[in-house]
Structure formats: C-alpha cells, structure tokens
Coordinates of C-alpha atoms in Angstrom, one line a residue:
X1 CA 0.0 0.0 0.0
X2 CA 2.8 2.4 0.9
X3 CA 4.4 1.8 -2.6
X4 CA 1.1 2.6 -4.2
X5 CA 0.8 5.9 -2.3
X6 CA 4.4 6.7 -3.2
X7 CA 3.7 6.1 -6.9
X8 CA 0.6 8.1 -6.8
X9 CA 2.4 11.0 -5.1
X10 CA 5.1 10.8 -7.7
X11 CA 2.6 10.8 -10.5
X12 CA 0.8 13.8 -9.0
X13 CA 4.0 15.7 -8.8
X14 CA 4.8 15.0 -12.4
X15 CA 1.3 16.1 -13.5
X16 CA 1.7 19.3 -11.4
X17 CA 4.9 20.0 -13.2
X18 CA 3.4 19.4 -16.5
X19 CA 0.4 21.6 -15.7
X20 CA 2.7 24.4 -14.5
X21 CA 4.8 24.1 -17.6
X22 CA 1.7 24.2 -19.8
X23 CA 0.4 27.2 -18.0
X24 CA 3.7 29.0 -18.4
X25 CA 3.9 28.1 -22.0
X26 CA 0.3 29.4 -22.6
X27 CA 1.2 32.6 -20.8
X28 CA 4.4 33.0 -22.9
X29 CA 2.4 32.6 -26.1
X30 CA -0.5 34.8 -25.0
X31 CA -2.3 36.2 -26.8
X32 CA -2.2 33.8 -29.7
X33 CA -5.7 34.7 -30.9
X34 CA -8.1 37.7 -30.6
X35 CA -9.2 38.7 -27.1
X36 CA -12.7 39.8 -26.2
X37 CA -13.3 42.7 -23.9
X38 CA -16.8 42.5 -22.7
X39 CA -18.6 45.7 -21.6
X40 CA -21.9 45.5 -19.7
X41 CA -23.3 48.6 -21.2
X42 CA -24.4 49.9 -24.6
X43 CA -21.8 51.6 -26.9
X44 CA -21.0 55.3 -26.2
X45 CA -20.9 55.4 -22.4
X46 CA -17.8 55.9 -20.2
X47 CA -17.2 52.2 -19.7
X48 CA -17.4 51.6 -23.4
X49 CA -15.1 54.5 -24.2
X50 CA -12.6 53.2 -21.6
X51 CA -12.7 49.7 -23.1
X52 CA -12.1 50.9 -26.7
X53 CA -9.2 53.1 -25.6
X54 CA -7.4 50.2 -23.9
X55 CA -8.3 47.7 -26.6
X56 CA -6.5 49.9 -29.1
X57 CA -3.3 50.2 -27.1
X58 CA -3.3 46.5 -26.1
X59 CA -3.8 45.5 -29.7
X60 CA -0.7 47.5 -30.6
X61 CA 1.3 46.2 -27.6
X62 CA 0.6 42.5 -28.2
X63 CA 0.2 42.6 -32.0
X64 CA -3.2 40.9 -31.6
X65 CA -6.8 42.0 -32.0
X66 CA -8.7 43.1 -28.8
X67 CA -12.4 43.3 -29.7
X68 CA -14.9 45.2 -27.5
X69 CA -18.2 43.3 -27.2
X70 CA -21.2 45.1 -25.6
X71 CA -23.6 43.0 -23.5
X72 CA -25.8 45.6 -21.8
X73 CA -28.4 44.9 -19.1
X74 CA -29.0 44.8 -15.3
X75 CA -26.5 47.6 -14.6
X76 CA -23.7 45.6 -16.3
X77 CA -24.5 42.3 -14.5
X78 CA -25.3 40.4 -17.7
X79 CA -21.9 41.2 -19.2
X80 CA -20.1 40.5 -15.9
X81 CA -21.8 37.1 -15.4
X82 CA -21.0 36.0 -19.0
X83 CA -17.3 36.7 -18.3
X84 CA -17.4 35.0 -14.9
X85 CA -18.7 31.9 -16.6
X86 CA -16.2 32.0 -19.4
X87 CA -13.1 29.8 -19.7
X88 CA -10.2 31.2 -17.5
X89 CA -7.7 31.4 -20.3
X90 CA -7.3 35.2 -20.7
X91 CA -9.2 35.4 -24.0
X92 CA -12.4 36.8 -22.4
X93 CA -12.0 39.8 -20.2
X94 CA -14.5 42.1 -18.5
X95 CA -14.3 45.9 -18.4
X96 CA -16.2 46.8 -15.3
X97 CA -16.9 50.0 -13.3
X98 CA -17.8 51.0 -9.8
X99 CA -21.2 49.4 -10.5
X100 CA -19.4 46.0 -10.3
X101 CA -18.8 46.7 -6.6
X102 CA -22.2 48.4 -5.9
X103 CA -24.2 45.6 -7.6
X104 CA -23.0 43.1 -5.0
X105 CA -25.3 44.6 -2.4
X106 CA -27.7 46.5 -4.5
X107 CA -29.2 43.4 -6.2
X108 CA -30.9 41.0 -3.9
X109 CA -30.4 38.1 -6.3
X110 CA -27.0 37.8 -7.9
X111 CA -26.0 34.8 -10.0
X112 CA -22.3 35.5 -9.6
X113 CA -20.0 37.0 -6.9
X114 CA -17.6 39.6 -8.4
X115 CA -15.1 39.1 -5.6
X116 CA -14.9 35.3 -6.1
X117 CA -15.8 34.7 -9.7
X118 CA -13.7 37.5 -11.2
X119 CA -9.9 38.1 -10.9
X120 CA -8.9 41.8 -10.7
X121 CA -6.4 42.7 -13.4
X122 CA -5.9 46.5 -13.4
X123 CA -7.7 49.8 -12.9
X124 CA -8.0 51.8 -16.1
X125 CA -9.0 55.3 -14.9
X126 CA -10.9 57.3 -12.4
X127 CA -13.6 59.8 -13.3
X128 CA -14.7 62.5 -10.9
X129 CA -18.4 63.3 -10.4
X130 CA -19.9 66.7 -9.8
X131 CA -22.9 68.1 -7.9
X132 CA -24.4 70.7 -10.3
X133 CA -27.6 72.7 -10.3
X134 CA -29.7 74.4 -12.9
X135 CA -28.7 78.1 -13.1
X136 CA -32.1 79.2 -12.0
X137 CA -31.8 77.4 -8.6
X138 CA -30.8 80.1 -6.1
X139 CA -27.7 78.5 -4.7
X140 CA -24.0 79.0 -5.4
X141 CA -22.3 76.7 -2.9
X142 CA -22.8 73.3 -1.2
X143 CA -23.7 74.9 2.0
X144 CA -26.4 77.1 0.3
X145 CA -27.7 73.9 -1.4
X146 CA -28.0 72.2 2.0
X147 CA -29.7 75.2 3.5
X148 CA -32.1 75.4 0.6
X149 CA -32.9 71.7 0.9
X150 CA -33.6 72.0 4.6
X151 CA -35.9 75.0 4.1
X152 CA -37.8 73.1 1.3
X153 CA -37.8 69.4 2.5
X154 CA -38.7 66.9 -0.3
X155 CA -39.1 69.6 -2.9
X156 CA -35.5 69.7 -4.3
X157 CA -34.9 67.1 -7.0
X158 CA -31.6 65.4 -7.8
X159 CA -31.2 63.5 -11.1
X160 CA -28.8 60.7 -11.8
X161 CA -28.1 58.5 -14.9
X162 CA -29.7 55.5 -13.2
X163 CA -30.4 53.5 -10.1
X164 CA -27.2 51.9 -8.8
X165 CA -24.8 54.2 -10.6
X166 CA -22.0 56.0 -8.7
X167 CA -23.9 59.2 -9.2
X168 CA -27.0 57.7 -7.5
X169 CA -25.1 56.3 -4.6
X170 CA -23.1 59.5 -4.3
X171 CA -26.5 61.3 -4.0
X172 CA -27.6 58.9 -1.3
X173 CA -24.3 59.2 0.6
X174 CA -24.7 63.0 0.4
X175 CA -28.2 62.8 1.9
X176 CA -26.9 60.5 4.7
X177 CA -24.1 62.8 5.6
X178 CA -26.1 66.1 5.5
X179 CA -29.4 64.9 6.8
X180 CA -31.3 66.6 4.0
X181 CA -34.5 65.4 2.2
X182 CA -34.2 65.6 -1.6
X183 CA -35.9 63.5 -4.2
X184 CA -33.7 61.3 -6.3
X185 CA -34.9 61.1 -9.9
X186 CA -33.2 58.2 -11.9
X187 CA -32.9 58.4 -15.7
X188 CA -31.9 55.9 -18.3
X189 CA -28.5 57.4 -18.9
X190 CA -26.7 60.7 -18.6
X191 CA -28.1 62.2 -21.8
X192 CA -31.8 62.5 -20.8
X193 CA -30.8 63.4 -17.2
X194 CA -28.7 66.3 -18.4
X195 CA -31.3 67.4 -20.9
X196 CA -33.9 67.7 -18.2
X197 CA -31.6 69.5 -15.9
X198 CA -30.8 72.1 -18.6
X199 CA -34.5 72.4 -19.3
X200 CA -35.4 72.9 -15.6
X201 CA -37.4 69.7 -15.2
X202 CA -35.1 68.7 -12.4
X203 CA -33.1 71.0 -10.1
X204 CA -29.8 69.3 -9.6
X205 CA -27.7 66.3 -10.6
X206 CA -24.9 64.0 -9.5
X207 CA -23.0 62.8 -12.5
X208 CA -19.7 62.4 -14.2
X209 CA -17.9 65.7 -14.4
X210 CA -16.5 65.7 -18.0
X211 CA -19.8 65.9 -20.0
X212 CA -21.2 68.5 -17.5
X213 CA -18.2 70.8 -17.4
X214 CA -18.9 72.6 -20.7
X215 CA -22.4 73.5 -19.5
X216 CA -21.0 74.8 -16.2
X217 CA -18.4 76.9 -18.0
X218 CA -21.1 78.2 -20.3
X219 CA -23.1 79.4 -17.3
X220 CA -26.1 77.1 -18.0
X221 CA -25.4 75.1 -14.9
X222 CA -23.8 76.0 -11.6
X223 CA -21.1 73.5 -10.6
X224 CA -21.2 73.4 -6.8
X225 CA -18.5 70.9 -6.0
X226 CA -16.7 67.8 -7.3
X227 CA -17.2 64.6 -5.3
X228 CA -13.5 63.5 -5.1
X229 CA -11.3 64.0 -2.1
X230 CA -9.1 66.5 -4.0
X231 CA -9.8 69.0 -6.7
X232 CA -9.4 67.8 -10.2
X233 CA -6.5 69.1 -12.4
X234 CA -8.7 70.0 -15.4
X235 CA -11.2 72.0 -13.3
X236 CA -9.2 73.3 -10.3
X237 CA -11.7 76.2 -9.8
X238 CA -14.4 73.8 -8.6
X239 CA -14.1 73.0 -4.9
X240 CA -14.7 69.5 -3.4
X241 CA -17.7 68.5 -1.4
X242 CA -15.4 67.6 1.5
X243 CA -13.8 71.1 1.6
X244 CA -17.3 72.6 1.3
X245 CA -18.1 71.3 4.8
X246 CA -19.2 67.6 4.3
X247 CA -16.3 65.9 5.9
X248 CA -15.0 62.6 4.5
X249 CA -17.0 62.8 1.3
X250 CA -15.1 61.0 -1.4
X251 CA -16.8 59.4 -4.4
X252 CA -15.5 58.8 -7.9
X253 CA -16.5 56.6 -10.8
X254 CA -13.8 54.1 -11.7
X255 CA -13.2 51.6 -14.5
X256 CA -11.1 48.4 -14.6
X257 CA -10.3 45.1 -16.2
X258 CA -11.2 41.7 -14.8
X259 CA -10.6 38.1 -15.9
X260 CA -12.5 35.0 -15.0
X261 CA -11.5 33.5 -11.7
X262 CA -8.7 31.0 -12.1
X263 CA -7.0 32.7 -15.1
X264 CA -3.3 31.8 -14.9
X265 CA -1.5 34.5 -12.8
X266 CA 1.1 34.8 -15.5
X267 CA -1.5 36.0 -18.0
X268 CA -3.1 38.4 -15.5
X269 CA 0.3 39.9 -14.8
X270 CA 1.1 40.1 -18.5
X271 CA -2.1 42.1 -19.2
X272 CA -1.6 44.2 -16.1
X273 CA 2.0 45.1 -17.2
X274 CA 0.7 46.0 -20.7
X275 CA -2.0 48.3 -19.3
X276 CA 0.4 50.1 -16.9
X277 CA 2.9 50.5 -19.7
X278 CA 0.2 52.2 -21.8
X279 CA -0.9 54.4 -18.9
X280 CA 2.6 55.6 -18.2
X281 CA 4.1 55.9 -21.6
X282 CA 1.5 56.2 -24.4
X283 CA 1.2 59.8 -25.3
X284 CA -1.9 59.3 -27.5
X285 CA -3.7 57.6 -24.6
X286 CA -2.7 60.3 -22.2
X287 CA -4.1 62.9 -24.6
X288 CA -7.3 61.0 -24.9
X289 CA -7.6 60.8 -21.1
X290 CA -7.2 64.5 -20.9
X291 CA -9.8 65.1 -23.6
X292 CA -12.3 62.8 -21.9
X293 CA -11.6 64.1 -18.3
X294 CA -10.2 60.8 -17.1
X295 CA -7.7 60.6 -14.3
X296 CA -4.9 58.0 -14.1
X297 CA -5.4 55.3 -11.5
X298 CA -3.2 55.7 -8.3
X299 CA -0.1 53.6 -8.0
X300 CA 0.6 50.8 -7.4
X301 CA -1.8 49.6 -10.1
X302 CA -1.2 45.9 -9.4
X303 CA -3.8 43.1 -9.5
X304 CA -3.4 42.8 -5.7
X305 CA -3.9 46.5 -5.2
X306 CA -7.0 46.5 -7.5
X307 CA -8.4 43.5 -5.6
X308 CA -8.0 45.2 -2.3
X309 CA -9.6 48.4 -3.7
X310 CA -12.5 46.4 -5.1
X311 CA -13.0 44.7 -1.7
X312 CA -13.0 48.2 0.0
X313 CA -15.4 49.7 -2.5
X314 CA -17.8 46.7 -2.1
X315 CA -17.9 47.1 1.7
X316 CA -18.3 50.9 1.4
X317 CA -21.2 50.8 -0.9
X318 CA -22.8 47.9 0.9
X319 CA -23.0 50.0 4.0
X320 CA -24.7 52.8 2.0
X321 CA -27.2 50.4 0.3
X322 CA -28.0 49.0 3.7
X323 CA -28.4 52.3 5.5
X324 CA -30.6 53.7 2.8
X325 CA -32.6 50.5 2.3
X326 CA -31.9 50.5 -1.4
X327 CA -32.3 47.2 -3.2
X328 CA -33.2 45.9 -6.6
X329 CA -34.9 42.5 -7.0

C-alpha cells in the first residue's frame, strides 16, 4: 500500500509540473488569438469608451486584436456574469466599473460573486463626479444647497443617470451625511438626465464631471463641487464637497479590467503590465484621457492592489445600500 501511495504522489508531482509548464507556455504565447473585452453597457458610455481606448493600445502592444463586445443589461450584471462563466484562459476579459462593486449589495439576487468569480487585473481610470444645479436654482455653494434643501424638504430634485450608478449612490451618501431630504430622480443614462436638468425639469444632478463641465463653463449650470477628495486638475476652480463642509465625502467613478477567476497569474500579470505601460508611456492615450476628463489610477496599479480596492469599495457601498434601504430585486 505504501508503494502505491508513493507512486501516486510521484505521479501527482509529475502532473503538477506538466500543468505548471503548460500554463507558463500558454502565458508565454499569450495572446495567440483575438481577445474579447466584454462591456456590460451599450456603446457610447464611459465604460465603453474606456474599453475601446485600452483595446486599441493592447492590440498594438501585443500585435493581436482586442475586440470590444457590448452585452448591456442589469447595470452591467449580464456582461459580468458572462465573463465569470467563461473559460479562464485570458481570451475573455470584462471591463467593469464602480457598479461592479455596488451591484453586490444593490441586487438581492445575484448569479455571480464579483469578488470570487472574477480576478482583478488592473484599474484603467478614475472619473470624478460633480454636484451641479440648474442656473435658476438660487444656490451658489454646497452649504447654500444644503440650507435650501432644509428649508424646502422633499421639494428639491436630484437627477442621476440611473439606479445603482456611482452618481445615484453619491447622492444617497450626500443625503446621509447632510441629513437633507431631496428627491432622487433616476434616468436611463446621462443624456436624458442632463437634458432635463438644462430644461429645468429637475433642479440638480450628481453625474460624471467631463460631460457636464462645458455646461458649467457656459453658465447654463452651476457647478457646486466635485465629489472626489481632491480638486481635479482639469477643473481646479471647482471645490470639493469635503472642503465645502461635508467631511469625509469621497466618491469617484472608476473603471477596470477583470478576468474569469482561475485565469493563470502569468496571463493576468502580462495584461496588467501592458496596461500600466500604456498608462505611463502612451502619449496618445494620455491625450485621450485629458480630452475625456479621465484621471490616471493611483499607484501601485497591481492586480493585488486592485483586488484590495475592489473589496474596500464593495464594503463601502454595501453600507450605503443597507443604510438607505436600497435594493433591486
């Protein structure tokens, strides 16, 4: 019996070596065929734009095609689940956003667990949000907005591009921290939300800063504050919500790449290295980021750091969802 166990152990060791060698060989040859980048939203949004930017530079870096595939639905859950169930070989990746973290607590029924079924690869960018009001609303600062809301409880409306978005949760966090009663109005995307804000159908909005900034600078909207902890370099004149008196307020949309759980670490590291190389040395990508109002992810942008960040964001927004009793069935 002892001899049998010894032989089995020896065979297992040989198989492990073969498997390790095969994985390393696969990683060395990767990518040997086109790679799919799945986006859980329709074309044209910030996630899609981020995916197409990185697909272009990865294609050049690897000499292989990276194809963006849009699978919209359920606030990106449909696309995320499809990747989570894909073969962990590096040829199907997911470009997710802050919603990937929010969805874990926002949806009461989830068919996948982003922390267990997806491996973090790298952050792509960070996009600040802004609290802006229609120019006709008689407020010019965050404190005036809070005072106005307290004098008119339940009457002030605040739009967002949709339930579960970073803008929506930012609005809920703002309400929690200030104790004000404002009515959240969800839209199906930023376009109709901004259109109604400009038309005066809603009073204010939490949304990504870049598409709103031209309206602020044209005087059509009043930009009260950005939601990030620090002022943003491309709009330094706009204060932060935190410095405007709401301590600890720090919200930003973010976008990153994931692989199916179990993808060989060598492949994950290879994609991570290529992304970081592009972020730090590709002049065309840097120019595109500046044009679109994207901020570079903070260092170190490793898979491990992204995983820790994802875990932190999942806990943070889980607390907000619980405290505000928000949930989607």
